[in-house]
Amino acid sequence: EMMGKAFVSYAINTLKITRWAILVVNDDYGRGSVEAIDKLIKKHGGAEIVAVEYHEKGATDYYSLLTKIKGKNPNGLALIANTAEDAMKTNQWVELGMNKTMRLMDPTSALFNPKFVELTGKNCEGMTGAARYAWSLNTPENKKFVERFSKVYGDKPDKFSQSCYDCVKMVAHAIERSDSFSPKKIRDALAKIDYTGPQGRAAFNKENQLVIDEYILEIRKGEFVILGKVPKEKLFE
């Protein structure tokens, strides 16, 4: 829902996606995502979901589902599954010529990773979505992190690398702040932390939900271009 809040408004207001289609994996993640996006679109107004097609995990043939979607004339297609499945969808979407009439969207931050670009090549050009992190963030903290990560692993970090790094650093800060190894004291210190790392500024709200910024990204020539930032305050309205 937080990622949906970050992206739905941008997609409708800026990208002018008024007719949405969603091609989604048939599990709790997929159905929960569709429910959240549908709720946000109805709340925002000015757009509608014209097609939702579900597939089972591990599916490889999406031609019939894409053809059904094409018949509904959407101007935006949201993909919700894992990298391998969504890469196959993207390649088949281009084969069917659907990229000429609609924009590809990633509303749940699953696809802004090097593997997706490798599997889709030019077919993912212009895909837009929301994500909490991209290696291209132009901040001193992130530049340092990317440089060190690349030196060790020979590759650029993704959101999982960043989140693990920030998680360890935040716990370390909480240990230092509490001056204790007591789990309770560390937990209490963590709840009050105000931390800045590669992703940006992070803190916890009164429900102990991590509050961070989200970014609007677009794939251009295989790179993740940051189009804007959605302030964390907007995600909790």
C-alpha positions as a Python dict, from the first residue, in 0.01 Angstrom:
ca = {
    (1, 'E'): (0, 0, 0),
    (2, 'M'): (285, 241, 76),
    (3, 'M'): (445, 177, -263),
    (4, 'G'): (103, 211, -425),
    (5, 'K'): (58, 550, -260),
    (6, 'A'): (394, 653, -394),
    (7, 'F'): (312, 556, -751),
    (8, 'V'): (-63, 574, -823),
    (9, 'S'): (-91, 951, -795),
    (10, 'Y'): (216, 1003, -1017),
    (11, 'A'): (89, 754, -1276),
    (12, 'I'): (-250, 924, -1303),
    (13, 'N'): (-142, 1288, -1277),
    (14, 'T'): (188, 1283, -1465),
    (15, 'L'): (186, 975, -1688),
    (16, 'K'): (-188, 1015, -1758),
    (17, 'I'): (-257, 644, -1704),
    (18, 'T'): (-636, 649, -1697),
    (19, 'R'): (-704, 290, -1807),
    (20, 'W'): (-507, 39, -1601),
    (21, 'A'): (-447, -328, -1670),
    (22, 'I'): (-276, -558, -1419),
    (23, 'L'): (-108, -891, -1499),
    (24, 'V'): (-46, -1049, -1162),
    (25, 'V'): (62, -1368, -984),
    (26, 'N'): (-220, -1555, -812),
    (27, 'D'): (-107, -1550, -449),
    (28, 'D'): (-151, -1335, -138),
    (29, 'Y'): (110, -1086, -258),
    (30, 'G'): (-57, -1047, -595),
    (31, 'R'): (-415, -1027, -471),
    (32, 'G'): (-322, -793, -186),
    (33, 'S'): (-142, -565, -430),
    (34, 'V'): (-440, -550, -666),
    (35, 'E'): (-671, -472, -376),
    (36, 'A'): (-446, -189, -254),
    (37, 'I'): (-403, -38, -602),
    (38, 'D'): (-776, -61, -677),
    (39, 'K'): (-856, 119, -351),
    (40, 'L'): (-603, 394, -424),
    (41, 'I'): (-723, 448, -782),
    (42, 'K'): (-1085, 478, -667),
    (43, 'K'): (-983, 720, -392),
    (44, 'H'): (-778, 932, -630),
    (45, 'G'): (-1030, 939, -915),
    (46, 'G'): (-966, 1009, -1281),
    (47, 'A'): (-874, 651, -1370),
    (48, 'E'): (-1006, 295, -1366),
    (49, 'I'): (-881, -63, -1378),
    (50, 'V'): (-1014, -214, -1701),
    (51, 'A'): (-847, -557, -1678),
    (52, 'V'): (-697, -784, -1411),
    (53, 'E'): (-554, -1118, -1522),
    (54, 'Y'): (-406, -1369, -1276),
    (55, 'H'): (-152, -1643, -1348),
    (56, 'E'): (-6, -1921, -1137),
    (57, 'K'): (349, -1910, -1004),
    (58, 'G'): (610, -2026, -1251),
    (59, 'A'): (397, -1961, -1559),
    (60, 'T'): (590, -1903, -1883),
    (61, 'D'): (322, -1845, -2149),
    (62, 'Y'): (137, -1514, -2110),
    (63, 'Y'): (24, -1461, -2470),
    (64, 'S'): (-344, -1544, -2414),
    (65, 'L'): (-367, -1327, -2101),
    (66, 'L'): (-192, -1038, -2276),
    (67, 'T'): (-424, -1072, -2574),
    (68, 'K'): (-727, -1047, -2343),
    (69, 'I'): (-576, -738, -2184),
    (70, 'K'): (-505, -583, -2525),
    (71, 'G'): (-875, -611, -2609),
    (72, 'K'): (-962, -383, -2314),
    (73, 'N'): (-752, -96, -2458),
    (74, 'P'): (-556, 5, -2146),
    (75, 'N'): (-290, 272, -2167),
    (76, 'G'): (-87, 127, -1881),
    (77, 'L'): (9, -230, -1784),
    (78, 'A'): (120, -303, -1426),
    (79, 'L'): (322, -620, -1367),
    (80, 'I'): (311, -787, -1026),
    (81, 'A'): (513, -1107, -978),
    (82, 'N'): (882, -1198, -955),
    (83, 'T'): (1166, -1089, -1182),
    (84, 'A'): (1175, -1400, -1403),
    (85, 'E'): (797, -1409, -1458),
    (86, 'D'): (768, -1037, -1525),
    (87, 'A'): (1063, -1046, -1765),
    (88, 'M'): (885, -1310, -1975),
    (89, 'K'): (566, -1103, -1966),
    (90, 'T'): (759, -797, -2083),
    (91, 'N'): (921, -977, -2376),
    (92, 'Q'): (589, -1127, -2488),
    (93, 'W'): (417, -789, -2443),
    (94, 'V'): (662, -639, -2693),
    (95, 'E'): (622, -936, -2931),
    (96, 'L'): (249, -861, -2942),
    (97, 'G'): (320, -493, -3020),
    (98, 'M'): (147, -377, -2703),
    (99, 'N'): (436, -145, -2612),
    (100, 'K'): (313, 88, -2889),
    (101, 'T'): (-12, 166, -2710),
    (102, 'M'): (61, 141, -2337),
    (103, 'R'): (324, 211, -2075),
    (104, 'L'): (482, -66, -1869),
    (105, 'M'): (459, -9, -1492),
    (106, 'D'): (612, -160, -1178),
    (107, 'P'): (396, -40, -887),
    (108, 'T'): (547, -270, -621),
    (109, 'S'): (921, -208, -657),
    (110, 'A'): (1002, -562, -774),
    (111, 'L'): (1174, -500, -1106),
    (112, 'F'): (1429, -223, -1067),
    (113, 'N'): (1720, -464, -1055),
    (114, 'P'): (2001, -555, -1299),
    (115, 'K'): (1863, -905, -1363),
    (116, 'F'): (1533, -771, -1499),
    (117, 'V'): (1722, -542, -1739),
    (118, 'E'): (1946, -832, -1843),
    (119, 'L'): (1646, -1057, -1916),
    (120, 'T'): (1446, -795, -2108),
    (121, 'G'): (1707, -576, -2279),
    (122, 'K'): (1548, -293, -2476),
    (123, 'N'): (1200, -431, -2412),
    (124, 'C'): (1184, -271, -2067),
    (125, 'E'): (1274, 77, -2197),
    (126, 'G'): (1049, 337, -2038),
    (127, 'M'): (914, 118, -1759),
    (128, 'T'): (814, 340, -1470),
    (129, 'G'): (739, 265, -1106),
    (130, 'A'): (811, 336, -743),
    (131, 'A'): (1098, 202, -537),
    (132, 'R'): (1255, 277, -203),
    (133, 'Y'): (1608, 263, -346),
    (134, 'A'): (1817, 281, -663),
    (135, 'W'): (2195, 276, -689),
    (136, 'S'): (2173, 599, -894),
    (137, 'L'): (2059, 809, -596),
    (138, 'N'): (2281, 1116, -600),
    (139, 'T'): (2367, 1159, -232),
    (140, 'P'): (2706, 1146, -55),
    (141, 'E'): (2597, 848, 158),
    (142, 'N'): (2482, 648, -143),
    (143, 'K'): (2781, 732, -361),
    (144, 'K'): (3011, 602, -89),
    (145, 'F'): (2799, 288, -43),
    (146, 'V'): (2788, 210, -418),
    (147, 'E'): (3163, 260, -453),
    (148, 'R'): (3242, 27, -163),
    (149, 'F'): (2982, -234, -265),
    (150, 'S'): (3105, -239, -627),
    (151, 'K'): (3465, -282, -515),
    (152, 'V'): (3376, -585, -303),
    (153, 'Y'): (3113, -756, -523),
    (154, 'G'): (3192, -629, -873),
    (155, 'D'): (2833, -519, -924),
    (156, 'K'): (2595, -240, -828),
    (157, 'P'): (2374, -282, -518),
    (158, 'D'): (1999, -339, -534),
    (159, 'K'): (1732, -264, -275),
    (160, 'F'): (1798, -589, -88),
    (161, 'S'): (2167, -509, -52),
    (162, 'Q'): (2081, -158, 65),
    (163, 'S'): (1815, -270, 312),
    (164, 'C'): (2044, -530, 472),
    (165, 'Y'): (2321, -273, 499),
    (166, 'D'): (2094, -8, 652),
    (167, 'C'): (1934, -261, 887),
    (168, 'V'): (2271, -363, 1033),
    (169, 'K'): (2381, -1, 1065),
    (170, 'M'): (2056, 99, 1238),
    (171, 'V'): (2084, -186, 1488),
    (172, 'A'): (2446, -87, 1553),
    (173, 'H'): (2336, 271, 1617),
    (174, 'A'): (2068, 146, 1856),
    (175, 'I'): (2322, -67, 2047),
    (176, 'E'): (2554, 231, 2073),
    (177, 'R'): (2272, 460, 2181),
    (178, 'S'): (2142, 218, 2446),
    (179, 'D'): (2494, 130, 2562),
    (180, 'S'): (2363, -220, 2619),
    (181, 'F'): (2316, -563, 2464),
    (182, 'S'): (1977, -602, 2630),
    (183, 'P'): (1719, -683, 2359),
    (184, 'K'): (1459, -461, 2526),
    (185, 'K'): (1691, -162, 2553),
    (186, 'I'): (1808, -207, 2194),
    (187, 'R'): (1445, -228, 2077),
    (188, 'D'): (1353, 88, 2269),
    (189, 'A'): (1653, 273, 2127),
    (190, 'L'): (1572, 155, 1773),
    (191, 'A'): (1219, 294, 1800),
    (192, 'K'): (1367, 641, 1862),
    (193, 'I'): (1640, 629, 1600),
    (194, 'D'): (1679, 894, 1331),
    (195, 'Y'): (1919, 748, 1075),
    (196, 'T'): (2051, 863, 738),
    (197, 'G'): (2204, 607, 502),
    (198, 'P'): (2224, 518, 131),
    (199, 'Q'): (1843, 512, 98),
    (200, 'G'): (1791, 843, 273),
    (201, 'R'): (1651, 933, 611),
    (202, 'A'): (1476, 660, 814),
    (203, 'A'): (1284, 657, 1141),
    (204, 'F'): (995, 469, 1303),
    (205, 'N'): (648, 610, 1368),
    (206, 'K'): (440, 549, 1681),
    (207, 'E'): (319, 214, 1540),
    (208, 'N'): (686, 115, 1485),
    (209, 'Q'): (640, 124, 1108),
    (210, 'L'): (960, 218, 928),
    (211, 'V'): (906, 555, 759),
    (212, 'I'): (1122, 626, 454),
    (213, 'D'): (1100, 813, 126),
    (214, 'E'): (996, 643, -198),
    (215, 'Y'): (1134, 733, -540),
    (216, 'I'): (975, 739, -884),
    (217, 'L'): (1204, 558, -1129),
    (218, 'E'): (1216, 499, -1503),
    (219, 'I'): (1438, 264, -1702),
    (220, 'R'): (1631, 446, -1974),
    (221, 'K'): (1896, 259, -2173),
    (222, 'G'): (1931, 6, -1895),
    (223, 'E'): (1981, 266, -1624),
    (224, 'F'): (1746, 355, -1338),
    (225, 'V'): (1669, 725, -1374),
    (226, 'I'): (1514, 896, -1074),
    (227, 'L'): (1223, 1116, -1179),
    (228, 'G'): (1130, 1238, -834),
    (229, 'K'): (1093, 1165, -465),
    (230, 'V'): (770, 1104, -277),
    (231, 'P'): (810, 1252, 73),
    (232, 'K'): (741, 996, 345),
    (233, 'E'): (474, 1221, 493),
    (234, 'K'): (262, 1161, 180),
    (235, 'L'): (277, 785, 235),
    (236, 'F'): (98, 809, 568),
    (237, 'E'): (-183, 1046, 476),
}
